[in-house]
CSV table of C-alpha atoms and ligand atoms in Angstrom, one decimal:
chain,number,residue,atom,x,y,z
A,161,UNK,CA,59.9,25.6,-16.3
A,162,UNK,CA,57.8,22.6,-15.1
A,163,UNK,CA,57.2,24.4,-11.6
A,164,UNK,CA,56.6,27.8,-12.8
A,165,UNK,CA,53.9,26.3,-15.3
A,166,UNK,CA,52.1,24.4,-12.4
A,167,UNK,CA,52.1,27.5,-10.0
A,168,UNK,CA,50.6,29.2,-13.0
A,169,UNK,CA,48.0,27.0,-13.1
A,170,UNK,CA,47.7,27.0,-9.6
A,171,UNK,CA,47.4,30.4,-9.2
A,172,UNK,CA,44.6,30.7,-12.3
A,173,UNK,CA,42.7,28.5,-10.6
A,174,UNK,CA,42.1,30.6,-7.3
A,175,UNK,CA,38.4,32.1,-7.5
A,176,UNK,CA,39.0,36.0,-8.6
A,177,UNK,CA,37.5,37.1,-4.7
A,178,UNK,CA,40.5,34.5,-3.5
A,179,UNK,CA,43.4,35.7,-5.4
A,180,UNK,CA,42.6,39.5,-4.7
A,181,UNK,CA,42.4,38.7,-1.0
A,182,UNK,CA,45.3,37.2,-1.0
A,183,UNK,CA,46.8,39.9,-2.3
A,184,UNK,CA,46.0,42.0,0.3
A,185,UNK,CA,48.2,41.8,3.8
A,186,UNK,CA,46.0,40.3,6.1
A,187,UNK,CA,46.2,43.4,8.4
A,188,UNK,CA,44.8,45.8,5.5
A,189,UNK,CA,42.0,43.6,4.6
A,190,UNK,CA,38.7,46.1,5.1
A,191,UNK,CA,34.7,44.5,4.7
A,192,UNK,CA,35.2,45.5,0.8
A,193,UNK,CA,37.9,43.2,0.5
A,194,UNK,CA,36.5,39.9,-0.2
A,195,UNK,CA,36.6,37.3,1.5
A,196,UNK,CA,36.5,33.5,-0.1
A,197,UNK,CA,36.0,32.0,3.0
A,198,UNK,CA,33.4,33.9,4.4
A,199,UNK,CA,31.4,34.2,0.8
A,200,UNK,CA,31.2,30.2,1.0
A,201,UNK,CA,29.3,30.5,4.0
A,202,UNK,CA,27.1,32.8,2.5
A,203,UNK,CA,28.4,35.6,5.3
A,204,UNK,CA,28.9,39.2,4.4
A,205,UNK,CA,31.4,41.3,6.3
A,206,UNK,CA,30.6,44.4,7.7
A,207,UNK,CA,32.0,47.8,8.0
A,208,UNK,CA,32.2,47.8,12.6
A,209,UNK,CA,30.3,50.9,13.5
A,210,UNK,CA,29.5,50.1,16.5
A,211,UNK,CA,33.3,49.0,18.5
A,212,UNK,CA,34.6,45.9,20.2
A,213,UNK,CA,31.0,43.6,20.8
A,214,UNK,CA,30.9,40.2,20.6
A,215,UNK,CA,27.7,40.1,18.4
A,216,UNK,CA,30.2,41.2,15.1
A,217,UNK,CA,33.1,39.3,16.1
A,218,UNK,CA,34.8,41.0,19.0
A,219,UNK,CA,37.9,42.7,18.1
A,220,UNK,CA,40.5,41.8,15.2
A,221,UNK,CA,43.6,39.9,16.0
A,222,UNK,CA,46.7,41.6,14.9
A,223,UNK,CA,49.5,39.5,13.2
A,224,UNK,CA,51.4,38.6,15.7
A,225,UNK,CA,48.3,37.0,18.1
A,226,UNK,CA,47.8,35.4,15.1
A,227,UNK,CA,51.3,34.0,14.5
A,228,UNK,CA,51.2,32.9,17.7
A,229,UNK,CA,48.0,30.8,17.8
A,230,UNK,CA,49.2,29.1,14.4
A,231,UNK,CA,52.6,28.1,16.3
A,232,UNK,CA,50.7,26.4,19.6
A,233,UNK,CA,48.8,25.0,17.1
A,234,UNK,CA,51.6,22.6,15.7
A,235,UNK,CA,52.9,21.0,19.1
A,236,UNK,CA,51.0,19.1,22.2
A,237,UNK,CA,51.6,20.2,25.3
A,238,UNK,CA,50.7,19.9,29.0
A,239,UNK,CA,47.9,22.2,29.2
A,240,UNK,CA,47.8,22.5,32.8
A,241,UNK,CA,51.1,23.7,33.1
A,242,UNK,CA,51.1,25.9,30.1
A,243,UNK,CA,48.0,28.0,31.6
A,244,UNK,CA,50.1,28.4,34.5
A,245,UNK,CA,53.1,29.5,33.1
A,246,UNK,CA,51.2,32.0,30.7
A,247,UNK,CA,49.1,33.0,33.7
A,248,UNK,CA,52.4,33.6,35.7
A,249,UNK,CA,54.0,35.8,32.5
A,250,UNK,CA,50.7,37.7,32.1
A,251,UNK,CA,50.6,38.4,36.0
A,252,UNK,CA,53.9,39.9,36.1
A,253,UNK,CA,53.1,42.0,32.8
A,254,UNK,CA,50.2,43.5,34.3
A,255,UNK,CA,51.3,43.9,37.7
A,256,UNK,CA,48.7,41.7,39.0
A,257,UNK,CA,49.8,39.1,42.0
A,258,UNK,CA,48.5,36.0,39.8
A,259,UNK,CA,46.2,35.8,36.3
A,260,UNK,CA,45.0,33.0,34.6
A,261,UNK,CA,43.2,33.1,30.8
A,262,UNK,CA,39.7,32.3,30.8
A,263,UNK,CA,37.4,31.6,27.7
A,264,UNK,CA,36.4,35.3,28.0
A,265,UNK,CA,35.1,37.9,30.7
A,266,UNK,CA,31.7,35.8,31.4
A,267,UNK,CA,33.6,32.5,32.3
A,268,UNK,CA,36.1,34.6,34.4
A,269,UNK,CA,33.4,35.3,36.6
A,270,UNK,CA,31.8,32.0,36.5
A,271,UNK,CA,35.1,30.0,37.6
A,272,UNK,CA,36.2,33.2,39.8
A,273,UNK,CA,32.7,32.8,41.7
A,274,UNK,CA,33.4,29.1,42.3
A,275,UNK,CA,36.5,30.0,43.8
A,276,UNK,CA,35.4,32.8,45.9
A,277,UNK,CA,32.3,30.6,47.5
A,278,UNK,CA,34.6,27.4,47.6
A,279,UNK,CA,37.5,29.3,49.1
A,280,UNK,CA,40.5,26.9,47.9
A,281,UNK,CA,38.4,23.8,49.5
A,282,UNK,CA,38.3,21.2,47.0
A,283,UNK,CA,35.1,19.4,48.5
A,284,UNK,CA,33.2,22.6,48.3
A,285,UNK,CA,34.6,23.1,45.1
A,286,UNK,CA,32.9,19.4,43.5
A,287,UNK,CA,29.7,20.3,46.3
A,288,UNK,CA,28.9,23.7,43.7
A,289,UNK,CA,26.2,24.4,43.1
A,290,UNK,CA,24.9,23.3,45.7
A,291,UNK,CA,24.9,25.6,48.8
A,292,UNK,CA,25.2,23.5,51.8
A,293,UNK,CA,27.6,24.7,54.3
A,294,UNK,CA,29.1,27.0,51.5
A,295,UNK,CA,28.3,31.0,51.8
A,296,UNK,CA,27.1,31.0,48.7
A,297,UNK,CA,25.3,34.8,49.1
A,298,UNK,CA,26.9,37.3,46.5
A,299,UNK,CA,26.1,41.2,47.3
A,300,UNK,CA,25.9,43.6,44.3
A,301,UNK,CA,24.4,47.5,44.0
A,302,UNK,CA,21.6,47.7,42.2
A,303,UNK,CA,22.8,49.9,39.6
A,304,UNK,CA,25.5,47.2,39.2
A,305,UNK,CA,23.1,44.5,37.3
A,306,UNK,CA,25.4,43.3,34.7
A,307,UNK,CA,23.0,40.6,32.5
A,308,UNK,CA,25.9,38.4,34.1
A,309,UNK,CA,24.4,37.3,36.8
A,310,UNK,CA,23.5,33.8,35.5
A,311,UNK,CA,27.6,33.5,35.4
A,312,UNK,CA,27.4,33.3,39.5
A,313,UNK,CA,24.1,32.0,39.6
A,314,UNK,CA,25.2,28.8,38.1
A,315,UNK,CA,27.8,27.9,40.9
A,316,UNK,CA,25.0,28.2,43.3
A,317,UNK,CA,25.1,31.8,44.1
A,318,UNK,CA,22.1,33.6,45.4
A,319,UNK,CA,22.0,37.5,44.4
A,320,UNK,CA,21.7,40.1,47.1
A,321,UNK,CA,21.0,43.3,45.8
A,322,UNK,CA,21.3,46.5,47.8
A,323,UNK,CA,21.9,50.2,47.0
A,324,UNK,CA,23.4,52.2,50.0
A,325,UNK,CA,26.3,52.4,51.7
A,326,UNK,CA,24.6,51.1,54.6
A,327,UNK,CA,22.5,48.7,53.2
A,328,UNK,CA,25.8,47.1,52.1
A,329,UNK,CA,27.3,46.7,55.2
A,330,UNK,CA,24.2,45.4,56.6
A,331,UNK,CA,23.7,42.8,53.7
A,332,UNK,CA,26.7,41.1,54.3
A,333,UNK,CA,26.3,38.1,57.1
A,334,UNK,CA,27.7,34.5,57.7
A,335,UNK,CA,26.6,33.6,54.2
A,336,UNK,CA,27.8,36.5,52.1
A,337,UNK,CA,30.5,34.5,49.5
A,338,UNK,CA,31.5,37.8,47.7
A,339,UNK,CA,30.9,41.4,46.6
A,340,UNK,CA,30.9,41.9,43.0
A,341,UNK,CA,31.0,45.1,41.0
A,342,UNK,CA,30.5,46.3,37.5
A,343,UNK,CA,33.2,48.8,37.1
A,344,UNK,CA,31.6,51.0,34.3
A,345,UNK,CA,28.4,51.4,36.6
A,346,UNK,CA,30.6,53.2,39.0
A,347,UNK,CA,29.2,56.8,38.6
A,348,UNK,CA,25.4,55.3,38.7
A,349,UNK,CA,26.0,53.7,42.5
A,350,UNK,CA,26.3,55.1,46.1
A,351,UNK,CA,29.4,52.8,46.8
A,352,UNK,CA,32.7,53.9,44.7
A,353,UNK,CA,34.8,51.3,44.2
A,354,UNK,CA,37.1,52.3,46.9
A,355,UNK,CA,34.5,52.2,49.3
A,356,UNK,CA,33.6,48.9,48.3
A,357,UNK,CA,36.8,47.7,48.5
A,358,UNK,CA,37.5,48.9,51.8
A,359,UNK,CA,34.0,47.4,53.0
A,360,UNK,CA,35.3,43.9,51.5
A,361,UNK,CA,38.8,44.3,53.3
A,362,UNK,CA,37.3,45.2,56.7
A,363,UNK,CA,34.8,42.4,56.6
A,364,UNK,CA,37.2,39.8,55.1
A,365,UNK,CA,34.7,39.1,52.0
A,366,UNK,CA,36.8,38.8,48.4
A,367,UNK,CA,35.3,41.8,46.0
A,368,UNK,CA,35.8,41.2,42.2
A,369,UNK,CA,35.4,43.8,39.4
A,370,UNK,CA,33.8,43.0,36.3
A,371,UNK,CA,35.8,45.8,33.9
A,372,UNK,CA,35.6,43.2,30.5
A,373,UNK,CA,35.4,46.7,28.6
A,374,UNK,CA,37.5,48.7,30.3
A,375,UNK,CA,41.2,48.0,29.7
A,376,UNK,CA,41.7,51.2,27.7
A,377,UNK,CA,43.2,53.4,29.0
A,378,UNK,CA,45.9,50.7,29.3
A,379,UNK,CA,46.8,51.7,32.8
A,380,UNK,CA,43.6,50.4,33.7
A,381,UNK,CA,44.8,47.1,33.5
A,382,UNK,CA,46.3,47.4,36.6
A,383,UNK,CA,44.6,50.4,38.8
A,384,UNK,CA,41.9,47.8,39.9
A,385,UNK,CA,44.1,45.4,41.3
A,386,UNK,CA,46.1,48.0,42.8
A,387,UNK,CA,43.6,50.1,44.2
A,388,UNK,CA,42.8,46.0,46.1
A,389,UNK,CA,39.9,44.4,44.4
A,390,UNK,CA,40.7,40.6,44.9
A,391,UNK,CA,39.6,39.8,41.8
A,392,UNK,CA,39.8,41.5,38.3
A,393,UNK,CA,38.0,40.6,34.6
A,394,UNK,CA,39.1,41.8,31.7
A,395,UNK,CA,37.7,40.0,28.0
A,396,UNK,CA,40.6,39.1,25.4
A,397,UNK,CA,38.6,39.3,22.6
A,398,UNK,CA,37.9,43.2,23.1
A,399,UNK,CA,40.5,46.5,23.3
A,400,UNK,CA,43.2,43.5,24.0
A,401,UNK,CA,42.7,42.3,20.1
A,402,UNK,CA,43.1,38.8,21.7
A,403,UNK,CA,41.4,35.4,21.1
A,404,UNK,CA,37.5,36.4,21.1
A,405,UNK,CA,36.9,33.2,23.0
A,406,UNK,CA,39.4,34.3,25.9
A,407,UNK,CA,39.4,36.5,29.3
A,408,UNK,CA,41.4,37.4,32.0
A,409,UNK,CA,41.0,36.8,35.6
A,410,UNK,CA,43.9,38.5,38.0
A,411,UNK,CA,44.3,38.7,41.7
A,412,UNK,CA,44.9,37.1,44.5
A,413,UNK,CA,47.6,34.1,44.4
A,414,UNK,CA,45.1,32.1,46.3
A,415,UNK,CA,41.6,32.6,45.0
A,416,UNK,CA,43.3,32.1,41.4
A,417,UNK,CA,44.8,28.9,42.6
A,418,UNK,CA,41.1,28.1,43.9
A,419,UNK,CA,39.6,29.1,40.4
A,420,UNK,CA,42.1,26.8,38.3
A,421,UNK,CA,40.5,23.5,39.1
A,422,UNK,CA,37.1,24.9,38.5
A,423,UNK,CA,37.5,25.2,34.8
A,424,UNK,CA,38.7,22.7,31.9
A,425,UNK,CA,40.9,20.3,31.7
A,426,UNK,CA,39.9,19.3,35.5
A,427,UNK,CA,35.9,18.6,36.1
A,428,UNK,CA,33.3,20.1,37.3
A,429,UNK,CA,31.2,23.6,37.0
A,430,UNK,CA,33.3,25.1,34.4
A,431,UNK,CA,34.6,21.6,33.0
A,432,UNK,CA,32.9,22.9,29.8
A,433,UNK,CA,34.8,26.5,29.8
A,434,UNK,CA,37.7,25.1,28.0
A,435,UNK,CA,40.8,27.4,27.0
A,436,UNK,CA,42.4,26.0,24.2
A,437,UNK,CA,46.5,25.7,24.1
A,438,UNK,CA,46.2,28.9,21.0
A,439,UNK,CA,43.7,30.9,22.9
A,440,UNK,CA,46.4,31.1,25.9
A,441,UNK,CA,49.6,32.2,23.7
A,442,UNK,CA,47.2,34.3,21.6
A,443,UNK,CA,46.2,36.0,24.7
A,444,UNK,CA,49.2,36.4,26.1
A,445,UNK,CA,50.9,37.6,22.4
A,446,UNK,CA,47.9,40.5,22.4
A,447,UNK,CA,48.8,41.8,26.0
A,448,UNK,CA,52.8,41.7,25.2
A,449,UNK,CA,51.6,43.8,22.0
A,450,UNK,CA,49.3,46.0,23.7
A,451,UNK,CA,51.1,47.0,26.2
A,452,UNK,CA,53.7,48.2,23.5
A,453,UNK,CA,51.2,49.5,21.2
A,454,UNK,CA,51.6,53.6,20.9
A,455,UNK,CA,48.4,54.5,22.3
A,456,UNK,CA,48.6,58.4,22.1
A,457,UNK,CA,49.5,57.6,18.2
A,458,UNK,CA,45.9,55.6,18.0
A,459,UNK,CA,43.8,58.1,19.4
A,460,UNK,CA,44.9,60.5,17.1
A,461,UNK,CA,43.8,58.2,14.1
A,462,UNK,CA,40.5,57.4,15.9
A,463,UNK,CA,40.5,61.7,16.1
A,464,UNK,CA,40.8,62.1,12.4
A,465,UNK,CA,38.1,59.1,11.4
A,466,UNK,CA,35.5,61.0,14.0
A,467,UNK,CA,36.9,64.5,12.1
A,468,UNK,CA,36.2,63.1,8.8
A,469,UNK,CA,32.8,61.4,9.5
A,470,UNK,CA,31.7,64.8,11.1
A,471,UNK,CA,33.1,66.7,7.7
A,472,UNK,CA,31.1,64.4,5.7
A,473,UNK,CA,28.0,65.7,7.3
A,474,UNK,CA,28.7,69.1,7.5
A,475,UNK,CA,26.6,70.3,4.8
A,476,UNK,CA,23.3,67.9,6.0
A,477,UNK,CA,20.7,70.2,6.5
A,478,UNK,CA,19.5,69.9,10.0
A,479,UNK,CA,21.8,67.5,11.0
A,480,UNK,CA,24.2,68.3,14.2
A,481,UNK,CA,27.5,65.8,14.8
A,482,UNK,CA,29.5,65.7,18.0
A,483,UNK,CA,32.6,64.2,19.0
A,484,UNK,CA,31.4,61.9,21.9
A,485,UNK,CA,33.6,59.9,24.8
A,486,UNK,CA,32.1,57.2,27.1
A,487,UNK,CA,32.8,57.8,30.6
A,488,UNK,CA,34.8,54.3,31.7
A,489,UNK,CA,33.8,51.9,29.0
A,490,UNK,CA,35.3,52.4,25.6
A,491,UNK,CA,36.7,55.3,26.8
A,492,UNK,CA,37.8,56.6,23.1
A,493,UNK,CA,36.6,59.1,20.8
A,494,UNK,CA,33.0,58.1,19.2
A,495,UNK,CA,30.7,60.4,16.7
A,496,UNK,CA,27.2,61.1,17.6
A,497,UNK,CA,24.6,62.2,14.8
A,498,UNK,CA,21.8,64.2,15.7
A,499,UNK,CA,18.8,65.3,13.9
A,500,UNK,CA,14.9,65.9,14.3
A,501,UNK,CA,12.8,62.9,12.7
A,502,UNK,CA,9.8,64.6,11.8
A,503,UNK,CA,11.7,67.6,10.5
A,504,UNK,CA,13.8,65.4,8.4
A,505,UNK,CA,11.0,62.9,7.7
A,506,UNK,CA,13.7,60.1,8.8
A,507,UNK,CA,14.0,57.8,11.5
A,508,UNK,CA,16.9,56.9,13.1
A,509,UNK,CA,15.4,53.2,12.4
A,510,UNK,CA,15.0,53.9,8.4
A,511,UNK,CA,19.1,55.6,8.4
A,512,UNK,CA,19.9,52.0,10.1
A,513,UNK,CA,18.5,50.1,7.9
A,514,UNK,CA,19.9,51.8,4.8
A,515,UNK,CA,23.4,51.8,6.5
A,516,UNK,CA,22.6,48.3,6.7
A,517,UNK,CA,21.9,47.6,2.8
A,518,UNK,CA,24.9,49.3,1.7
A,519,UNK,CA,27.1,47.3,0.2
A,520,UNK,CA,29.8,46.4,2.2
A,521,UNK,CA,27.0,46.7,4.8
A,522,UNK,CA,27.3,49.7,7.8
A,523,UNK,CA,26.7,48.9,11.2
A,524,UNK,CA,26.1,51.8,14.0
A,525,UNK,CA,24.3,51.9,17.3
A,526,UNK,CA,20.8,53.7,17.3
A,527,UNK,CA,20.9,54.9,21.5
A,528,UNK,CA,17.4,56.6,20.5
A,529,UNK,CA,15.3,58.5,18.3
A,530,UNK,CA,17.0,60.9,16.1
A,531,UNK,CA,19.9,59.6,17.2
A,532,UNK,CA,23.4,57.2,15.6
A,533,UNK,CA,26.3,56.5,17.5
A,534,UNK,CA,29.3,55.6,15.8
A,535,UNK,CA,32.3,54.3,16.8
A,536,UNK,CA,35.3,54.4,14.4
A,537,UNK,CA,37.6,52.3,16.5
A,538,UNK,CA,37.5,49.3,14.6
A,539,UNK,CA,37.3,50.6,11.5
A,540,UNK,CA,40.3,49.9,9.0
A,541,UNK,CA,41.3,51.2,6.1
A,542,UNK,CA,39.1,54.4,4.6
A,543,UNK,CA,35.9,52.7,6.3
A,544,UNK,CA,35.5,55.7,7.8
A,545,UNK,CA,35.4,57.2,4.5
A,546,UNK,CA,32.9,54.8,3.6
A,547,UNK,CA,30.8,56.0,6.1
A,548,UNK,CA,30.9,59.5,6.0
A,549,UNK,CA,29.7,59.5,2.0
A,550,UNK,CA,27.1,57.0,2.6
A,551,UNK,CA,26.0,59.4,5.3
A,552,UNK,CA,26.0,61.9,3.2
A,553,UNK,CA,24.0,60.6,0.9
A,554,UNK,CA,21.3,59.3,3.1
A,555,UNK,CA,20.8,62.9,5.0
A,556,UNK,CA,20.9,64.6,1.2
B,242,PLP,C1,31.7,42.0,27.2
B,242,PLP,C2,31.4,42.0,28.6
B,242,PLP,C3,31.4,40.7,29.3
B,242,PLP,C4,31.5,39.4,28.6
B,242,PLP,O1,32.7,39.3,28.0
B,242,PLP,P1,33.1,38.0,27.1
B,242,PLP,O2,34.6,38.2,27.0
B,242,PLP,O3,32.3,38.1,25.9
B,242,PLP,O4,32.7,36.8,27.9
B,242,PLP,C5,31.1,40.8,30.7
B,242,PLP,N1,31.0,41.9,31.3
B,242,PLP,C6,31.0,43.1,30.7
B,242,PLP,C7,30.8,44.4,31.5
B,242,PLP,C8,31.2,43.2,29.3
B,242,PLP,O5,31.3,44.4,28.7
């Protein structure tokens, strides 16, 4: 009697936002469910038009990441031994020689850089950046400029851009460190990335392959190691559902022995890249799950949200939809909205920002005039529903 009485009271106290939330599994929640915790901050989910960026939070981590986390979190550990023992689970998972968990795709680079130019020497390793008697030259196409480059730069690394084939071979010299590729930019260079790895192999320079957005389909995971890059990124915190603050870094045994020491808990350049104990079983839980995960199942679902986004628009006079898939990044099915802006006497801007005062509010990508690209993958619930009849409305 007494304990019922005080859970009562308990429970009336909970804010009404609180206790609907918490009636909702945590895996059904959608932006129009709210959220206490994020009211109190004076934050406003959004519906995720736009996929798996970092600027609205990544990716969502599904139940059992999360179980996981909340378990590390209640014991201590040796941390050093636990990244190696979750890199060496996560290698054999993704057919990769060795892996370790980073504190996403950037820092992967970062502390695989410092490996590459140190090359397992520990002296070099404390010496970055600085460049003296390290070959501290890193060799990239032109079409390959990530926005990453800082990432390398910081260990000391001097950017060699070229574009052909031949240009390539004749870049690399006594100094040249590493070769590093974007693998999404693959269509826009002249070297494919078999070439590249070849030109890496024959010349004894380590290659690495930035592919943070890349992991679906989920056989990618392992075509870039395979097909010999020496080193290969992947982010956590996107298709994986993992950690947002985590990364992967696979490939060779001995440059990811090298990188190891160049990140937290040891010092120096990526001392402050630290990988918490729950990023590194959260990680690990999202790749065990994702490689289980029925992917032909999914993109079926993501079919009928980009069917039923393009329904709600059928009627909009002057509008034309399209079912749209990235080549290489995000390779999933997207929507694309057309329409003239003088004809329609709206600009792609003006549909943004209304998307964006709806209430929960609607975030897409605007690639150019006239123009919305939506991506329904992380969209829960009927958010695609939401979508389509706010749509609708705004092109009435
Ligand atoms: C997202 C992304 C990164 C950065 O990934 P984080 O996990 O946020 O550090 C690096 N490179 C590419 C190509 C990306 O798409």
């Amino acid at each position: 009697m007494k304990t019922s009485r005080r859970r009562l009271l308990q429970s009336s106290a909970l804010l009404p936002a609180a206790a609907a939330s918490a009636a909702v599994p945590a895996q059904d929640r959608t932006a129009s469910t709210p959220s206490s915790l994020y009211a109190s901050l004076g934050i406003k989910p959004v519906i995720n038009g736009v996929g798996v960026v970092t600027v609205l939070g990544g990716s969502l981590m599904p139940p059992e990441v999360v179980q996981a986390m909340e378990e590390a979190a209640r014991y201590f550990i040796p941390l050093p031994e636990l990244q190696k023992k979750v890199g060496a689970r996560l290698a054999e998972l993704l057919q990769a020689p060795a892996c370790m968990v980073t504190c996403g795709a950037a820092s992967a680079i970062s502390v695989g850089t410092a490996a590459c130019l140190s090359q397992g020497d520990p002296a070099k390793l404390r010496q970055l950046p600085g460049r003296d008697g390290i070959r501290y030259e890193v060799i990239q196409q032109r079409s390959h400029r990530s926005g990453y480059e800082h990432q390398m730069e910081l260990c000391g690394a001097k950017i060699v851009t070229v574009e052909t084939r031949q240009e390539l071979e004749n870049a690399i010299n006594e100094r040249t460190g590493m070769l590093f590729f974007l693998n999404k930019a693959e269509p826009l260079g002249q070297v494919s990335a078999e070439d590249f790895v070849k030109i890496g192999k024959a010349r004894g320079i380590p290659t690495m392959n930035d592919a943070a957005s890349d992991a679906t389909p989920k056989e990618n995971l392992w075509k870039y190691t395979k097909m010999g890059f020496d080193l290969v990124i992947f982010s956590g915190g996107k298709a994986l559902r993992g950690p947002q603050a985590s990364g992967l870094l696979l490939g060779r045994k001995d440059l990811i022995e090298a990188a190891q020491p160049a990140m937290s808990p040891y010092g120096g350049i990526g001392r402050g890249m630290k990988v918490g104990k729950e990023e590194m079983v959260g990680l690990l839980a999202a790749v065990e799950r994702y490689l289980k995960v029925d992917h032909a199942a999914e993109w079926k679902l993501l079919e009928s949200r980009v069917a039923s986004i393009r329904q709600a628009l059928a009627g909009a006079k002057g509008v034309t939809t399209e079912r749209h898939i990235p080549v290489i990044a995000n390779e999933l099915p997207h929507v694309t909205v057309h329409w003239d802006e003088a004809a329609r006497g709206l600009t792609a801007q003006q549909v943004g920002d209304r998307l964006l005062a709806s209430d929960p509010p609607i975030q897409v990508q605007r690639p150019a005039k006239g123009q919305l690209l939506i991506s329904v993958w992380m969209m829960r619930g009927n958010e695609h529903e939401i979508v389509g009849r706010r749509l609708k409305e705004i092109f009435r």
